[in-house]
Amino acid sequence: MAGTRIIKAARAVPGFVVTNDDLTRLVDTSDEWIITRTGINTRRVSQGETTASLASDVFKQLVTGTRRGPEDVDLLILSTVTPDYMTPQSSAFVLRDNGAKNAFAFDMNAACTAFVYALSVAEKMLTSGVYKTAAVISSDTLTKITDWSDRGTCVLFGDGAGGVLMEYDGGPGGILAEDLHTDGEMATAIRGGRLPVNNAWHKDEGPVEPFVIMDGRATYDFTVREIPKSISATLEKARLTMDDIKYVVCHQANARILNGIAKKLKTGMDKFFVTINEFGNTSSSSVPIALSVMLERGMIEKGDKIMFAGFGAGLTWGTLIYQY
Ligand code: ACO
């Protein structure tokens, strides 16, 4: 594998900030409970921004100042669990709104792990030699599938998008190893947005489940058990150790989960970049949002090895090591 380069990362989040205190006016909760149980202080909530508009903003930033224009992108993968329409795919609007006429685009749904999956897919397509420049974007407006009367979930989620521009250059950079999984047995552990089959001849009598329903404790335990195993497996495949990894950019679902993973790996939290305090859980966008902040702060240099890790509904989980 390897041979690709991440040229740029970018993020777009709504301007509207909701604090924990704001949530105490909706449900029986407290700033103290939310901070100690999740690490979240604030989250961004859409005031009209859509999954496609946030993703379009990211795309625009990705092709700005890179000596590449929208028409140089020939592949767009947009990961989302909250598309604006069932059809067309939200990525079609991103192409339209940016005049990206030479790309083919599809949406990917693999919940909070999807950015890690999408990087893997994009790299395979770029190294095939068929495509040259890929935009890999994650965008979600989770707040539209959030039950604002359920304190167990509504304190967790935020809206946002992040992404990267990637190219094949045949150099030493790219994915050094990966470990991706889906456990279909756990398919209903986190779910939402069920569309019942109703037609002229059939009436669905099943539950109406428009909002996210989550077995939080089971997901928590699963993640703290499986992610360290996946990280170790990826390190082994790449013949590396944690000492070789500069940062672990993990899905931001709960600060305690990140602590639990670090503890299991017997490594310091200083390797784990944390943005959950500011943005909450933005589904698969949380990894590229974190990456864009890190690059902006000059935390990553050419040659650095970064571990990306995701987990979420499906249940999906996976890790990969990307050499910059
Ligand atoms: N404020 C106050 N109390 C609350 C709140 C709240 N917002 N939410 C739950 N509680 C209460 C519960 O009712 C319960 O009360 P009880 O003991 O009287 O029954 C108590 O707090 C403990 O509840 P738990 O669910 O056991 O709390 P926990 O410590 O597990 O934290 C949380 C809950 C934050 C959801 C945690 O389990 C978690 O982060 N799980 C993982 C979530 C995750 O990673 N999801 C994957 C990605 S999400 C996606 O894919 C869209």
Coordinates of N, CA and C in Angstrom, one line a residue, residues 6-7 21 50 71 76 94 112 121 127 129 147 163 170 179 185 187 219 225 243 288 319 322:
I6 N -1.8 13.3 1.6 CA -2.9 14.2 2.0 C -2.4 15.6 1.8
I7 N -3.0 16.3 0.8 CA -2.5 17.7 0.5 C -3.0 18.7 1.4
D21 N -25.3 24.4 29.6 CA -26.3 25.1 30.4 C -27.5 25.3 29.5
T50 N -26.9 22.6 6.0 CA -27.3 21.2 5.7 C -26.0 20.3 5.6
E71 N -12.3 21.4 -10.8 CA -12.3 20.5 -12.0 C -11.2 19.4 -12.0
L76 N -15.1 12.0 -5.5 CA -15.5 12.5 -4.2 C -16.2 11.4 -3.4
V94 N -22.6 18.7 -3.7 CA -21.2 19.3 -3.4 C -20.6 19.6 -4.8
C112 N -20.0 6.4 12.4 CA -18.8 7.2 12.9 C -17.5 6.7 12.4
V121 N -10.8 3.3 1.1 CA -11.4 3.1 -0.2 C -10.7 4.1 -1.2
T127 N -4.5 4.4 -5.9 CA -3.3 3.6 -6.2 C -3.6 2.7 -7.4
G129 N -4.5 3.8 -10.1 CA -4.0 4.6 -11.2 C -5.1 5.2 -12.1
D147 N -33.3 13.2 19.4 CA -34.5 13.3 20.2 C -34.2 14.3 21.3
G163 N -12.8 17.2 6.1 CA -12.3 16.3 4.9 C -10.9 16.6 4.5
G170 N 3.0 8.3 -5.5 CA 4.0 7.2 -5.6 C 5.1 7.3 -4.5
D179 N -7.0 -2.0 9.7 CA -7.8 -3.1 10.3 C -9.2 -2.6 10.5
E185 N -24.1 -8.5 14.0 CA -24.9 -9.0 15.2 C -25.3 -7.8 16.1
A187 N -26.1 -4.8 15.0 CA -26.6 -3.8 14.0 C -27.6 -2.8 14.7
T219 N -22.2 0.3 23.9 CA -21.3 0.8 22.9 C -20.0 1.2 23.6
R225 N -13.1 -2.1 24.6 CA -12.6 -3.5 24.4 C -11.9 -3.6 23.0
D243 N 5.3 3.8 20.1 CA 6.3 4.8 20.1 C 6.5 5.4 18.7
P288 N -11.8 14.0 10.7 CA -11.2 15.0 9.9 C -11.3 16.4 10.5
T319 N -9.1 0.9 12.4 CA -8.0 1.8 12.6 C -7.1 1.7 11.4
Y322 N -1.5 6.2 8.9 CA -1.2 7.0 7.7 C 0.1 7.7 7.9

